[in-house]
Short mmCIF file of C-alpha atoms in Angstrom, two decimals:
data_model
loop_
_atom_site.label_atom_id
_atom_site.label_comp_id
_atom_site.label_asym_id
_atom_site.label_seq_id
_atom_site.Cartn_x
_atom_site.Cartn_y
_atom_site.Cartn_z
CA UNK A 1 -1.82 -17.47 -2.77
CA UNK A 2 -3.86 -14.35 -4.21
CA UNK A 3 -6.80 -14.99 -3.78
CA UNK A 4 -9.76 -12.66 -2.85
CA UNK A 5 -10.66 -13.77 0.99
CA UNK A 6 -10.84 -11.05 2.88
CA UNK A 7 -11.11 -11.84 7.05
CA UNK A 8 -11.58 -8.39 8.38
CA UNK A 9 -11.58 -9.71 12.01
CA UNK A 10 -9.04 -12.31 12.09
CA UNK A 11 -7.36 -11.80 15.51
CA UNK A 12 -4.42 -9.57 13.41
CA UNK A 13 -3.77 -9.20 10.05
CA UNK A 14 0.08 -7.36 10.59
CA UNK A 15 3.04 -8.58 11.88
CA UNK A 16 3.57 -11.94 13.65
CA UNK A 17 4.97 -14.06 15.76
CA UNK A 18 4.49 -11.43 18.79
CA UNK A 19 5.05 -12.29 22.84
CA UNK A 20 1.32 -12.46 24.05
CA UNK A 21 0.11 -9.88 26.80
CA UNK A 22 -1.72 -6.48 28.43
CA UNK A 23 -2.54 -4.92 25.29
CA UNK A 24 -0.98 -1.20 24.87
CA UNK A 25 -3.54 2.23 25.43
CA UNK A 26 -4.66 3.75 21.92
CA UNK A 27 -2.21 6.64 21.33
CA UNK A 28 -5.02 9.01 21.54
CA UNK A 29 -5.79 10.80 18.10
CA UNK A 30 -7.63 13.87 16.89
CA UNK A 31 -9.41 13.35 13.76
CA UNK A 32 -7.82 16.29 12.49
CA UNK A 33 -4.54 15.63 12.32
CA UNK A 34 -5.67 12.43 10.36
CA UNK A 35 -5.78 13.52 6.45
CA UNK A 36 -9.45 13.71 5.30
CA UNK A 37 -8.73 11.88 2.30
CA UNK A 38 -7.44 8.88 3.94
CA UNK A 39 -10.16 9.11 6.34
CA UNK A 40 -12.78 9.13 3.92
CA UNK A 41 -10.94 6.33 2.01
CA UNK A 42 -10.66 4.47 5.03
CA UNK A 43 -14.47 5.04 6.13
CA UNK A 44 -15.52 3.65 2.90
CA UNK A 45 -13.56 0.46 2.53
CA UNK A 46 -15.09 -0.88 6.32
CA UNK A 47 -18.60 0.59 4.99
CA UNK A 48 -18.99 -1.33 2.19
CA UNK A 49 -17.50 -4.64 4.38
CA UNK A 50 -20.83 -4.15 5.68
CA UNK A 51 -22.79 -5.20 2.79
CA UNK A 52 -25.08 -2.40 3.24
CA UNK A 53 -25.56 1.19 2.78
CA UNK A 54 -24.49 2.07 5.97
CA UNK A 55 -22.53 4.95 6.33
CA UNK A 56 -19.64 6.67 8.94
CA UNK A 57 -21.59 9.54 10.52
CA UNK A 58 -18.56 11.96 12.07
CA UNK A 59 -19.50 12.79 15.59
CA UNK A 60 -22.02 9.99 15.96
CA UNK A 61 -22.28 5.72 16.46
CA UNK A 62 -24.90 3.99 13.88
CA UNK A 63 -26.10 0.47 14.17
CA UNK A 64 -26.93 -1.12 11.32
CA UNK A 65 -28.38 -4.78 10.57
CA UNK A 66 -25.80 -5.93 8.63
CA UNK A 67 -26.32 -10.33 8.30
CA UNK A 68 -23.74 -10.86 6.23
CA UNK A 69 -21.54 -8.70 7.15
CA UNK A 70 -17.77 -8.79 7.36
CA UNK A 71 -16.57 -6.31 9.88
CA UNK A 72 -17.37 -10.07 12.55
CA UNK A 73 -18.33 -13.26 12.22
CA UNK A 74 -21.89 -14.61 11.46
CA UNK A 75 -24.04 -13.22 13.94
CA UNK A 76 -21.95 -12.15 15.34
CA UNK A 77 -21.94 -7.66 16.19
CA UNK A 78 -18.76 -5.48 14.62
CA UNK A 79 -17.80 -2.56 15.90
CA UNK A 80 -15.10 0.14 14.14
CA UNK A 81 -14.58 3.60 14.77
CA UNK A 82 -11.75 5.84 12.29
CA UNK A 83 -12.30 9.56 13.20
CA UNK A 84 -14.96 10.70 14.90
CA UNK A 85 -17.08 8.54 14.05
CA UNK A 86 -18.38 5.11 15.21
CA UNK A 87 -20.08 1.74 13.12
CA UNK A 88 -21.76 -0.86 14.43
CA UNK A 89 -23.16 -4.02 12.60
CA UNK A 90 -26.12 -6.27 14.40
CA UNK A 91 -26.91 -9.20 12.50
CA UNK A 92 -30.70 -9.20 13.10
CA UNK A 93 -33.18 -6.26 14.84
CA UNK A 94 -34.16 -7.51 18.38
CA UNK A 95 -29.66 -7.14 18.59
CA UNK A 96 -30.17 -3.87 16.66
CA UNK A 97 -31.99 -2.56 19.69
CA UNK A 98 -30.29 -3.41 22.40
CA UNK A 99 -27.24 -2.58 21.12
CA UNK A 100 -28.57 0.97 20.45
CA UNK A 101 -29.94 1.33 23.55
CA UNK A 102 -26.37 -0.24 25.22
CA UNK A 103 -24.57 2.80 23.55
CA UNK A 104 -26.73 5.26 23.21
CA UNK A 105 -24.89 6.67 25.55
CA UNK A 106 -21.65 6.81 24.14
CA UNK A 107 -20.52 9.78 21.05
CA UNK A 108 -16.86 7.51 19.22
CA UNK A 109 -15.01 8.81 21.30
CA UNK A 110 -15.52 7.14 24.45
CA UNK A 111 -16.77 4.08 22.29
CA UNK A 112 -12.58 3.79 21.04
CA UNK A 113 -11.97 3.73 24.68
CA UNK A 114 -14.44 0.83 25.60
CA UNK A 115 -12.95 -0.88 22.41
CA UNK A 116 -9.41 -0.55 23.32
CA UNK A 117 -10.15 -2.20 26.67
CA UNK A 118 -13.38 -4.76 26.93
CA UNK A 119 -13.94 -5.30 29.86
CA UNK A 120 -15.43 -2.02 30.43
CA UNK A 121 -17.58 -2.29 27.38
CA UNK A 122 -18.53 -6.29 28.82
CA UNK A 123 -20.52 -4.17 31.38
CA UNK A 124 -22.61 -2.34 29.36
CA UNK A 125 -23.19 -5.15 26.56
CA UNK A 126 -22.57 -8.13 28.01
CA UNK A 127 -21.09 -11.14 25.73
CA UNK A 128 -19.83 -14.72 25.91
CA UNK A 129 -16.25 -14.13 22.88
CA UNK A 130 -14.75 -11.33 21.30
CA UNK A 131 -12.03 -10.73 18.85
CA UNK A 132 -9.46 -7.76 18.79
CA UNK A 133 -9.53 -5.34 20.10
CA UNK A 134 -7.47 -4.80 16.79
CA UNK A 135 -5.48 -0.82 15.99
CA UNK A 136 -6.08 0.17 12.95
CA UNK A 137 -3.06 2.96 10.73
CA UNK A 138 -3.15 4.40 7.56
CA UNK A 139 -0.87 6.08 6.07
CA UNK A 140 -0.52 9.18 4.04
CA UNK A 141 1.42 9.05 1.08
CA UNK A 142 3.62 11.97 2.06
CA UNK A 143 4.10 10.88 5.78
CA UNK A 144 5.57 7.63 4.16
CA UNK A 145 9.37 7.42 6.09
CA UNK A 146 10.92 4.10 3.89
CA UNK A 147 13.39 2.23 6.25
CA UNK A 148 16.34 2.43 5.89
CA UNK A 149 18.36 -0.18 3.96
CA UNK A 150 19.98 -3.03 6.17
CA UNK A 151 18.92 -6.08 4.26
CA UNK A 152 18.29 -6.86 0.48
CA UNK A 153 14.45 -6.98 -0.40
CA UNK A 154 13.73 -8.37 -3.42
CA UNK A 155 9.94 -9.49 -4.68
CA UNK A 156 9.34 -12.78 -4.98
CA UNK A 157 5.99 -14.62 -6.26
CA UNK A 158 2.90 -15.53 -4.16
CA UNK A 159 3.33 -19.09 -4.70
CA UNK A 160 7.70 -19.26 -4.65
CA UNK A 161 8.21 -22.52 -2.18
CA UNK A 162 10.20 -20.59 0.21
CA UNK A 163 7.45 -18.53 1.16
CA UNK A 164 5.66 -21.33 1.83
CA UNK A 165 8.01 -23.12 3.57
CA UNK A 166 7.54 -19.75 5.28
CA UNK A 167 5.04 -21.20 6.55
CA UNK A 168 5.25 -23.58 7.49
CA UNK A 169 7.95 -22.79 10.07
CA UNK A 170 5.83 -20.42 11.44
CA UNK A 171 3.50 -23.10 12.37
CA UNK A 172 -0.67 -22.59 11.86
CA UNK A 173 -1.19 -19.88 14.77
CA UNK A 174 1.57 -17.44 13.30
CA UNK A 175 0.61 -17.99 9.70
CA UNK A 176 -2.72 -17.72 10.16
CA UNK A 177 -2.31 -14.54 12.39
CA UNK A 178 -0.32 -12.75 9.53
CA UNK A 179 -2.81 -12.81 6.54
CA UNK A 180 0.96 -13.00 4.61
CA UNK A 181 -1.18 -16.67 2.49
CA UNK A 182 -3.92 -14.20 1.01
CA UNK A 183 -2.08 -11.56 0.14
CA UNK A 184 -3.17 -10.37 -3.25
CA UNK A 185 0.17 -8.94 -4.49
CA UNK A 186 3.76 -10.76 -4.17
CA UNK A 187 6.32 -10.43 -1.60
CA UNK A 188 8.63 -8.81 -0.45
CA UNK A 189 10.71 -10.97 0.96
CA UNK A 190 14.67 -10.80 2.55
CA UNK A 191 16.79 -14.17 2.20
CA UNK A 192 19.53 -16.41 4.76
CA UNK A 193 21.69 -18.77 2.70
CA UNK A 194 18.66 -18.44 0.22
CA UNK A 195 16.25 -18.86 2.65
CA UNK A 196 13.24 -16.75 3.33
CA UNK A 197 13.40 -15.53 6.71
CA UNK A 198 10.66 -12.57 6.39
CA UNK A 199 8.50 -11.50 3.91
CA UNK A 200 5.75 -9.49 3.15
CA UNK A 201 2.95 -8.03 1.56
CA UNK A 202 -0.50 -7.55 1.30
CA UNK A 203 -4.36 -8.01 0.14
CA UNK A 204 -6.12 -6.00 -2.39
CA UNK A 205 -9.61 -4.80 -0.73
CA UNK A 206 -12.15 -2.85 -2.21
CA UNK A 207 -12.62 0.87 -2.93
CA UNK A 208 -7.77 0.67 -3.81
CA UNK A 209 -7.43 -0.67 -0.43
CA UNK A 210 -4.19 -2.41 0.05
CA UNK A 211 -3.84 -4.48 3.48
CA UNK A 212 -0.54 -5.12 4.18
CA UNK A 213 0.45 -8.76 6.18
CA UNK A 214 4.14 -9.38 7.33
CA UNK A 215 5.67 -13.09 8.94
CA UNK A 216 9.06 -13.11 9.72
CA UNK A 217 11.55 -16.89 10.87
CA UNK A 218 10.83 -17.50 14.97
CA UNK A 219 14.34 -17.73 14.74
CA UNK A 220 15.52 -14.36 12.49
CA UNK A 221 13.33 -12.37 14.31
CA UNK A 222 13.76 -8.85 16.65
CA UNK A 223 16.74 -8.43 13.99
CA UNK A 224 14.56 -5.52 11.44
CA UNK A 225 13.81 -7.63 9.21
CA UNK A 226 9.63 -7.06 9.50
CA UNK A 227 10.15 -3.31 9.15
CA UNK A 228 12.69 -4.29 5.42
CA UNK A 229 10.02 -6.25 3.81
CA UNK A 230 6.91 -4.16 5.34
CA UNK A 231 8.68 -0.81 4.34
CA UNK A 232 9.35 -1.95 1.04
CA UNK A 233 5.43 -4.03 0.63
CA UNK A 234 4.10 -0.23 1.25
CA UNK A 235 6.57 1.69 -0.67
CA UNK A 236 5.04 -1.44 -3.83
CA UNK A 237 1.57 -0.62 -2.76
CA UNK A 238 2.05 2.76 -3.42
CA UNK A 239 3.78 2.93 -6.31
CA UNK A 240 -0.06 1.83 -7.38
CA UNK A 241 -2.06 4.78 -5.55
CA UNK A 242 -3.36 2.64 -3.03
CA UNK A 243 -4.27 3.07 0.53
CA UNK A 244 -1.94 1.28 2.81
CA UNK A 245 -4.02 -0.17 6.04
CA UNK A 246 -2.50 -1.67 8.48
CA UNK A 247 -4.07 -3.37 11.09
CA UNK A 248 -1.99 -4.65 14.45
CA UNK A 249 -3.31 -5.35 18.68
CA UNK A 250 0.65 -6.42 19.65
CA UNK A 251 2.67 -2.79 20.87
CA UNK A 252 5.54 -4.39 18.51
CA UNK A 253 3.31 -3.95 15.24
CA UNK A 254 2.20 -0.48 15.63
CA UNK A 255 5.31 0.47 16.15
CA UNK A 256 6.68 -1.09 13.49
CA UNK A 257 3.61 0.81 11.98
CA UNK A 258 4.85 4.64 12.97
CA UNK A 259 8.20 4.37 12.32
CA UNK A 260 6.95 3.98 8.76
CA UNK A 261 4.34 6.91 8.73
CA UNK A 262 0.81 4.61 9.33
CA UNK A 263 -0.95 6.80 11.39
CA UNK A 264 -3.64 5.50 14.53
CA UNK A 265 -7.30 6.78 12.93
CA UNK A 266 -9.24 3.79 14.88
CA UNK A 267 -10.21 0.68 15.78
CA UNK A 268 -11.65 -2.39 15.22
CA UNK A 269 -13.66 -5.19 18.07
CA UNK A 270 -16.19 -8.68 17.07
CA UNK A 271 -18.51 -9.72 19.98
CA UNK A 272 -19.82 -12.96 20.70
CA UNK A 273 -22.70 -11.20 22.56
CA UNK A 274 -24.46 -13.32 25.53
CA UNK A 275 -28.20 -14.64 25.34
CA UNK A 276 -30.18 -11.79 26.51
#
């Protein structure tokens, strides 16, 4: 662990071990509710991931040709809405024309609604495959609400054998979904009989952003341990002056983020468009 390997379009990058099910609708938010400084930093990091000089513009949906964009897998279309602005990356100019025409009547708020329910988006922008949608939540330091301590949380190295054992016990699906193997920080962990059963940390993204990852042993879920280690990991990131980012698809993951003070800030979706 500890090698920077950004994977912003992974299916999930926060709490792993959820029960598959229908998406919970995105919490309606007024962009004014999110701190302008937090929103500006969030937009700066996601703009950086496009690999171009494309930017979020309030009240607009910008489409950029960005073949090296990290908003989606290569050759796909990446869509991100943050507050009242949207940024879409496409692999080439023909796709840019197609996407621009399809989305030209959608403002960022309307696009966010369609990202939350991709079936609606398919009618105007047919696609073969998708990753997401993922909810993007960010934390203003003044809003942080640490979880009440209910377990002993300790700091462990990212290459601690027990941490690696946790990844193995959770299986490749949950391990990859959590992105815990990619953290560049130390981990915050809870042990049971000497064995790590829950852990959290962050991967350092551009512009001083801490992308959080949390994983809990299948046998120890629904005990509040995810909130315990996540709270400690968030505190660690804030102590370093980092912007804490939480990305989630499941309602359970979002509830934990909300409990710690994170605010719903946007949505992300990646599409492999249908051939035209």
